[in-house]
mmCIF file of C-alpha atoms and ligand atoms in Angstrom:
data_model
loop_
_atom_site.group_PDB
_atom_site.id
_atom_site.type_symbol
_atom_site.label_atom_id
_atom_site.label_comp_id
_atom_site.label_asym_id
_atom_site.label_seq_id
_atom_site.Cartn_x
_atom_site.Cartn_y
_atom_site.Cartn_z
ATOM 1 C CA UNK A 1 122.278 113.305 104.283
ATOM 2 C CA UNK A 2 120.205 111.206 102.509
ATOM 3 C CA UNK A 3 123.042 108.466 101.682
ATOM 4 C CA UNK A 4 123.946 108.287 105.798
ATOM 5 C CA UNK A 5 120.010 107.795 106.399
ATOM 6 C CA UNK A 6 120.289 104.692 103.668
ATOM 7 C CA UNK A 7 123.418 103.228 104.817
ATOM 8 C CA UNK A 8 122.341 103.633 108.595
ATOM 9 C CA UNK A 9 119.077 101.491 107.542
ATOM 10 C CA UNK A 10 121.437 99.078 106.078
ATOM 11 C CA UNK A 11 124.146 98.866 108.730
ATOM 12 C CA UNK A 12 121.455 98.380 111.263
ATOM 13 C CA UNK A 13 119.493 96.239 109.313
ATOM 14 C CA UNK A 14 116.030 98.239 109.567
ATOM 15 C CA UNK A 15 115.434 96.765 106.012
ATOM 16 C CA UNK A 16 111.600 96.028 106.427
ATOM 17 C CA UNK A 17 110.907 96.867 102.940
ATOM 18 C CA UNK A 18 113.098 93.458 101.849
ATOM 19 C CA UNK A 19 110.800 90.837 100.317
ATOM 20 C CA UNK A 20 111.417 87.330 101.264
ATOM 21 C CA UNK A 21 110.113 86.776 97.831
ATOM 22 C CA UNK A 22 109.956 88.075 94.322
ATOM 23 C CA UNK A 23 107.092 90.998 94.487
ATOM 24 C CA UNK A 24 104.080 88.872 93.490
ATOM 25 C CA UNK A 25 102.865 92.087 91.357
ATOM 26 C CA UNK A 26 106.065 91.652 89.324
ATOM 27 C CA UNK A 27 105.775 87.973 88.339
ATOM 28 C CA UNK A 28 102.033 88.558 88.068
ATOM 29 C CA UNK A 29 102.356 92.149 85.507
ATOM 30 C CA UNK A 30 105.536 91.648 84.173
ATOM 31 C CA UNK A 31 104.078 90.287 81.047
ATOM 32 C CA UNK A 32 102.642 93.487 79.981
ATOM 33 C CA UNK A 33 105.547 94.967 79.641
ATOM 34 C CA UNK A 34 105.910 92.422 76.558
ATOM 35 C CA UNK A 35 109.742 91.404 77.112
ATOM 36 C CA UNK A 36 112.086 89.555 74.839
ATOM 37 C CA UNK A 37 114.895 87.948 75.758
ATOM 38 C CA UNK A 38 117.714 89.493 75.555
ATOM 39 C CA UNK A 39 116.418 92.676 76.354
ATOM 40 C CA UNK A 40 117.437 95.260 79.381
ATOM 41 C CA UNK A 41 115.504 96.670 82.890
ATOM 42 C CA UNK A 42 116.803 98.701 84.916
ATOM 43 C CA UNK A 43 115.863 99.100 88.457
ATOM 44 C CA UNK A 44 116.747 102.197 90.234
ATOM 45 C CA UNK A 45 117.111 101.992 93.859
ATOM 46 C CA UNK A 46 116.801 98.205 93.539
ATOM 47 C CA UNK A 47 118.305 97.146 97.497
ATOM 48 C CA UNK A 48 118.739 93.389 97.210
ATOM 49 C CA UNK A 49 115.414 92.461 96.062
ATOM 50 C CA UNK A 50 114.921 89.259 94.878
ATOM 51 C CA UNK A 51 113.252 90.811 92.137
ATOM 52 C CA UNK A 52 116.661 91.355 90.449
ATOM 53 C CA UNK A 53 117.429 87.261 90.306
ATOM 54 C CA UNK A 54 113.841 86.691 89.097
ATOM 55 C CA UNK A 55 113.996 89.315 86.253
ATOM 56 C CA UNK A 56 117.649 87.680 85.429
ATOM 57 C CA UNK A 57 115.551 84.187 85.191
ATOM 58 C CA UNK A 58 113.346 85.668 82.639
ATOM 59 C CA UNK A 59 116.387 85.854 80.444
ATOM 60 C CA UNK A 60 116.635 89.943 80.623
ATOM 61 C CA UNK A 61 120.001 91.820 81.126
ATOM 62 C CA UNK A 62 119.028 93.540 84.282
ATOM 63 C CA UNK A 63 120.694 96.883 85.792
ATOM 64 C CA UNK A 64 120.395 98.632 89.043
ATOM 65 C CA UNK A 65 121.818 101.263 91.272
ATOM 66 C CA UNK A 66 121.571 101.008 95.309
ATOM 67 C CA UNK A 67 123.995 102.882 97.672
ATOM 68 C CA UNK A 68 124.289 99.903 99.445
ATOM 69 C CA UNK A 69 127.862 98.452 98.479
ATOM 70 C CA UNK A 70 127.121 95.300 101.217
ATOM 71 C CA UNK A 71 123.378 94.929 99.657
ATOM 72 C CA UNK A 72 124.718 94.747 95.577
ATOM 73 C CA UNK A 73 127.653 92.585 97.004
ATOM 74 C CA UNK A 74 124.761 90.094 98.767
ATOM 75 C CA UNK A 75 123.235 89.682 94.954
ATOM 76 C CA UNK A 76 126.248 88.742 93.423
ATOM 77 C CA UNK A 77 127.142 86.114 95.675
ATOM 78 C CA UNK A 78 124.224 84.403 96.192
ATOM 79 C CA UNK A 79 124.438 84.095 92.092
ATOM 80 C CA UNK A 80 127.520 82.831 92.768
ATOM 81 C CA UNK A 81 128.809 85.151 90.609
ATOM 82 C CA UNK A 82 132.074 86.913 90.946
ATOM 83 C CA UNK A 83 131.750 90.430 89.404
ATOM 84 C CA UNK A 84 134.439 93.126 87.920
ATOM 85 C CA UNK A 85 134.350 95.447 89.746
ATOM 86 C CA UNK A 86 135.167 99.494 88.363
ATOM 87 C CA UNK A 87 135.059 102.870 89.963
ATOM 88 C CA UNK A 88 133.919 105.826 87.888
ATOM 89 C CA UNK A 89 132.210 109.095 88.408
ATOM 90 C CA UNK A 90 131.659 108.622 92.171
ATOM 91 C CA UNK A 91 129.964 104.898 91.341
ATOM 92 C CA UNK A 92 131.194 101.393 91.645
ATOM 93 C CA UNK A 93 130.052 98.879 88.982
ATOM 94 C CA UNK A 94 129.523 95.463 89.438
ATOM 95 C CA UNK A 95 129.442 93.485 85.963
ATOM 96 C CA UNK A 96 129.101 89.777 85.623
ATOM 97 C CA UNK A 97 126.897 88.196 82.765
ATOM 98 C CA UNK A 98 123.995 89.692 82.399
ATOM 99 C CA UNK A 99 123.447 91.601 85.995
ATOM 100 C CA UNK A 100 125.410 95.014 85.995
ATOM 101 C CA UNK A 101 124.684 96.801 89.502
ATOM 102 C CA UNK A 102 126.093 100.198 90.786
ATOM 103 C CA UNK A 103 126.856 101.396 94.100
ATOM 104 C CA UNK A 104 126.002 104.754 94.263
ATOM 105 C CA UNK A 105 123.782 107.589 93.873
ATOM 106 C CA UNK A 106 121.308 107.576 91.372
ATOM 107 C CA UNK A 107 121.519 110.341 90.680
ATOM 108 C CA UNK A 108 124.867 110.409 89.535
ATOM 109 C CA UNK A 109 124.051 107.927 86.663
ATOM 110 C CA UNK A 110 124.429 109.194 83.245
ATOM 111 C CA UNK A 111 123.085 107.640 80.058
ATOM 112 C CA UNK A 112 125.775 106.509 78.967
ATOM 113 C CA UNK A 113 126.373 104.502 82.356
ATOM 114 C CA UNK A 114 123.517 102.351 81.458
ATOM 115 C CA UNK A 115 123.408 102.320 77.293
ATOM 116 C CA UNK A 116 120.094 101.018 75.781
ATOM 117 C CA UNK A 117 117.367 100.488 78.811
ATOM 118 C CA UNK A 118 113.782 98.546 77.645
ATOM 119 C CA UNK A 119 111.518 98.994 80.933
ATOM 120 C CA UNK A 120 112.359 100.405 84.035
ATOM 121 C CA UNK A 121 110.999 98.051 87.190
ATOM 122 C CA UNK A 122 109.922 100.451 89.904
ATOM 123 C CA UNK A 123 109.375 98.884 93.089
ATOM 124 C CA UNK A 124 109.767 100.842 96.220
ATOM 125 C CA UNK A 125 111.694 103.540 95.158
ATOM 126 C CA UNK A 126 109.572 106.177 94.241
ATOM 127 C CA UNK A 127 108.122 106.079 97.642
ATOM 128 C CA UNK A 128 111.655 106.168 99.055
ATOM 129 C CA UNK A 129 112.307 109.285 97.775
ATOM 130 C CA UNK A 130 110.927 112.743 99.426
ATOM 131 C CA UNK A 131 108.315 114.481 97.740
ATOM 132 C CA UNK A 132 109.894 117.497 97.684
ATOM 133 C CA UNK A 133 112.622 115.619 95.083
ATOM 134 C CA UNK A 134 110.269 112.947 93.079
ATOM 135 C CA UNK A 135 110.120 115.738 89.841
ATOM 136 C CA UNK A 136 113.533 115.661 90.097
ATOM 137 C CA UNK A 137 113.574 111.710 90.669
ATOM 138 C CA UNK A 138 111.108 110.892 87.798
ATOM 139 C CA UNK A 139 112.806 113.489 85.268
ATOM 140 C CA UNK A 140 116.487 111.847 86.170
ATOM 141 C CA UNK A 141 114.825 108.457 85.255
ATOM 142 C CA UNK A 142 113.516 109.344 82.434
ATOM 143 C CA UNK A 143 116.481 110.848 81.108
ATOM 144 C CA UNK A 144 119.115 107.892 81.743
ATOM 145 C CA UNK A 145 116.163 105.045 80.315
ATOM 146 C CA UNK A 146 115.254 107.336 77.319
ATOM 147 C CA UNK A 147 111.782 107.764 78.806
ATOM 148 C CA UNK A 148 111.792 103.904 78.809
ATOM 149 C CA UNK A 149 107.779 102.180 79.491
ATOM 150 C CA UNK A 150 107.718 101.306 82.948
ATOM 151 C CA UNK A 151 106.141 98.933 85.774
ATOM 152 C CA UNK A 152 105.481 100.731 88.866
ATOM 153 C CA UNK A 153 104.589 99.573 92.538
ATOM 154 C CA UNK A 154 104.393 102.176 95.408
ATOM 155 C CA UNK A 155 101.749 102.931 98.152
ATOM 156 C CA UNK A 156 98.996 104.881 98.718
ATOM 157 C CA UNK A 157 97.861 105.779 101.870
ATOM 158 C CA UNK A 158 96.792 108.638 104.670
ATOM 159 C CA UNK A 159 100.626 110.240 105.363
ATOM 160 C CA UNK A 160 99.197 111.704 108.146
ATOM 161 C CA UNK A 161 98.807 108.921 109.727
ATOM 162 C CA UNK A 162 102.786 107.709 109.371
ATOM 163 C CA UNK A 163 106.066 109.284 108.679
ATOM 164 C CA UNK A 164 107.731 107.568 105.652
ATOM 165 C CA UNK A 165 109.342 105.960 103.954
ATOM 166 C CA UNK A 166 107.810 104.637 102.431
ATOM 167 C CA UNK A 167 105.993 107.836 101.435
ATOM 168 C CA UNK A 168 102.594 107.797 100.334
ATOM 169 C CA UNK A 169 102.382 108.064 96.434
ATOM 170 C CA UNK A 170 98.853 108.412 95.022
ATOM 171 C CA UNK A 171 97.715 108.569 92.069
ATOM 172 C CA UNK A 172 97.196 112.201 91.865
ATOM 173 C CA UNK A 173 100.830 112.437 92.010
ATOM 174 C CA UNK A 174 102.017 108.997 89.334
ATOM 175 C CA UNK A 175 100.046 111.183 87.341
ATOM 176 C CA UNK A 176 101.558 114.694 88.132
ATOM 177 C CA UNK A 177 105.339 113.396 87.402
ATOM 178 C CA UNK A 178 104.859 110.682 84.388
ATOM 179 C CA UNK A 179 101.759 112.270 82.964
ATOM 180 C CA UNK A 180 103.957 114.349 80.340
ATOM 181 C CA UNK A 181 105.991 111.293 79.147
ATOM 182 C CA UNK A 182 103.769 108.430 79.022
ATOM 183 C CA UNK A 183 100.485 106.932 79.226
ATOM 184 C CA UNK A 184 99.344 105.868 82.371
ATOM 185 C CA UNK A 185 97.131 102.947 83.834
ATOM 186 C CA UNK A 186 96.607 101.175 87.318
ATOM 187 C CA UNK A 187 96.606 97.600 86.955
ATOM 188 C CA UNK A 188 95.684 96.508 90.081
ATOM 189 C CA UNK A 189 95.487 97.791 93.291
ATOM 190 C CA UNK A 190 95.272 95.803 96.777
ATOM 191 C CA UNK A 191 95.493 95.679 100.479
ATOM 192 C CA UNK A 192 99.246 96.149 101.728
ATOM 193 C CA UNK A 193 100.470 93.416 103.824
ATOM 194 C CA UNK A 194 103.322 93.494 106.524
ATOM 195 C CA UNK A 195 103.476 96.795 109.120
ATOM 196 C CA UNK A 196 102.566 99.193 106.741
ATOM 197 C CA UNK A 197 99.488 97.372 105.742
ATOM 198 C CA UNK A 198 98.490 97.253 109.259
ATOM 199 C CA UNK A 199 99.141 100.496 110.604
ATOM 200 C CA UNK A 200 97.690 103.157 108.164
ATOM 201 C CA UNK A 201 95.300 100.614 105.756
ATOM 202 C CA UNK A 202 97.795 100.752 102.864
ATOM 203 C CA UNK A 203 96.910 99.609 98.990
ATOM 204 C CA UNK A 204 100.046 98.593 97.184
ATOM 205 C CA UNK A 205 99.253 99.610 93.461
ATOM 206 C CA UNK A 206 100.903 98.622 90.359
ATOM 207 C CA UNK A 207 101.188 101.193 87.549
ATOM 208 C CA UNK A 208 101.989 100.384 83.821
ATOM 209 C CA UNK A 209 103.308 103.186 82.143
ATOM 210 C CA UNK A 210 104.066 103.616 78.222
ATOM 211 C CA UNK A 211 105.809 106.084 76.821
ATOM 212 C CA UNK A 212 103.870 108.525 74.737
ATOM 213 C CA UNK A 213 104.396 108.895 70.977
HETATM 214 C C1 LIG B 1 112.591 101.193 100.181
HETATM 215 S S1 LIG B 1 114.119 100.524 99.666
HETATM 216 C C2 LIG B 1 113.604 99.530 98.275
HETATM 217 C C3 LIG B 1 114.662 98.602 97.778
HETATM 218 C C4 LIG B 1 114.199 97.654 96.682
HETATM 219 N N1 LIG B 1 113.652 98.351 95.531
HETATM 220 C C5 LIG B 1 113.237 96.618 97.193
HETATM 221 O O1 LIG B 1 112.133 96.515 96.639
HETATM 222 O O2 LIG B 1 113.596 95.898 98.142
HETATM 223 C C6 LIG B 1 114.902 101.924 98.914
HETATM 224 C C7 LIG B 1 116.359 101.680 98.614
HETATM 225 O O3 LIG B 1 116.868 102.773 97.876
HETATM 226 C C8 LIG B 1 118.175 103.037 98.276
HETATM 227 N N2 LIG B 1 118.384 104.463 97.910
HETATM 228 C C9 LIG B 1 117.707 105.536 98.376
HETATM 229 N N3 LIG B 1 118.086 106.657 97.727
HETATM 230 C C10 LIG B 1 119.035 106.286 96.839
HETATM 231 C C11 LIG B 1 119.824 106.982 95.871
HETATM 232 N N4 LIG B 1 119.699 108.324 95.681
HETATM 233 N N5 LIG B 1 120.698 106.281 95.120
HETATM 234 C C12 LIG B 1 120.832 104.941 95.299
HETATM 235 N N6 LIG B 1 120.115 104.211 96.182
HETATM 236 C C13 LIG B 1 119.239 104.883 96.949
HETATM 237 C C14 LIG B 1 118.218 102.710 99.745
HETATM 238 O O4 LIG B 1 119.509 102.380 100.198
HETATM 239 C C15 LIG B 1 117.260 101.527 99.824
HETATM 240 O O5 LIG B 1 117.946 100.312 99.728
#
């Protein structure tokens, strides 16, 4: 149900929430999340966000998942990259160098699909997901990242004034699904640009969460 919304998006190319850009929160926060190279994010529900070539740049091994076969198939080739490709478990992985996406659900990632994960890069996919599943969502994430620290980047705004997705995600409720697992602090906040920004007065807000001790 949820896959043939997705892929209808995709097919029909309803894909407002695509940056033409890296997210400027990202190359602006990313820091904090004190990197080295070599290291490993993972980005759950990661579309074809530029975002995935830009944390590649930094010199990261960088992991995703998007049902979108077409979208993680775009990546690769405009990294001129040729990828193996495997099926397992109801996925398809794409592996070449350091960028290692899946088609598929998320939530049929294990652990052991992903090995050692540093920081999970959030953007756009908690608010893609219903409320009704985001425990579920959050608890599956931190489960296959081992509770890895996190930068987040969602939207907050009055969902009675629009139908998501994006859903609204306000702080009330960062804090209801991480508060158990780690530490949590908004690093900046500011006006939404684009439709959403215009119709319902949006902030986009980036979160920085580390894992409690
Ligand atoms: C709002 S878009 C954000 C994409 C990307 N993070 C970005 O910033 O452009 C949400 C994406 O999640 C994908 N998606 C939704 N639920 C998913 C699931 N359970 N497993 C894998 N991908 C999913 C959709 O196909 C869509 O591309």
């Amino acid at each position: 149900m949820e896959q043939e919304f997705w892929q209808a998006r995709w097919r029909e190319n309803r894909i407002g929430f695509h940056e033409a850009a890296p997210n400027s929160l990202l190359t602006k926060h990313f820091a904090r999340l004190g990197m080295q190279t070599g290291q490993s994010v993972f980005l759950p529900l990661c579309g074809k966000a530029l975002d995935l070539d830009w944390l590649l740049s930094q010199g990261l091994r960088v992991a995703g998942v998007e049902f979108s076969q077409g979208a993680v198939e775009e990546v690769f080739a405009r990294q001129g990259l040729t990828p193996d490709v495997t099926r397992a478990d109801g996925l398809t992985c794409y592996q070449s160098g350091e960028l290692t996406l899946y088609a598929g659900d998320f939530f049929a990632l294990s652990p052991g699909h992903l090995g050692a994960v540093d920081a999970v890069y959030d953007r756009a996919a908690l608010v893609a997901v219903k409320a009704e599943d985001r425990m579920a969502y959050a608890a599956h994430l931190n489960q296959i990242t081992g509770t890895a620290k996190q930068l987040l980047i969602g939207f907050d705004y009055d969902q009675s004034l629009m139908d998501g997705p994006p859903f609204s995600v306000p702080g009330s409720a960062v804090n209801m699904l991480y508060q158990g697992s780690h530490e949590i602090s908004l690093i900046e906040k500011r006006a939404a640009d684009g439709r959403i920004g215009e119709r319902c007065n949006t902030l986009e807000q980036a979160w920085l969460l580390t894992p409690l001790t």
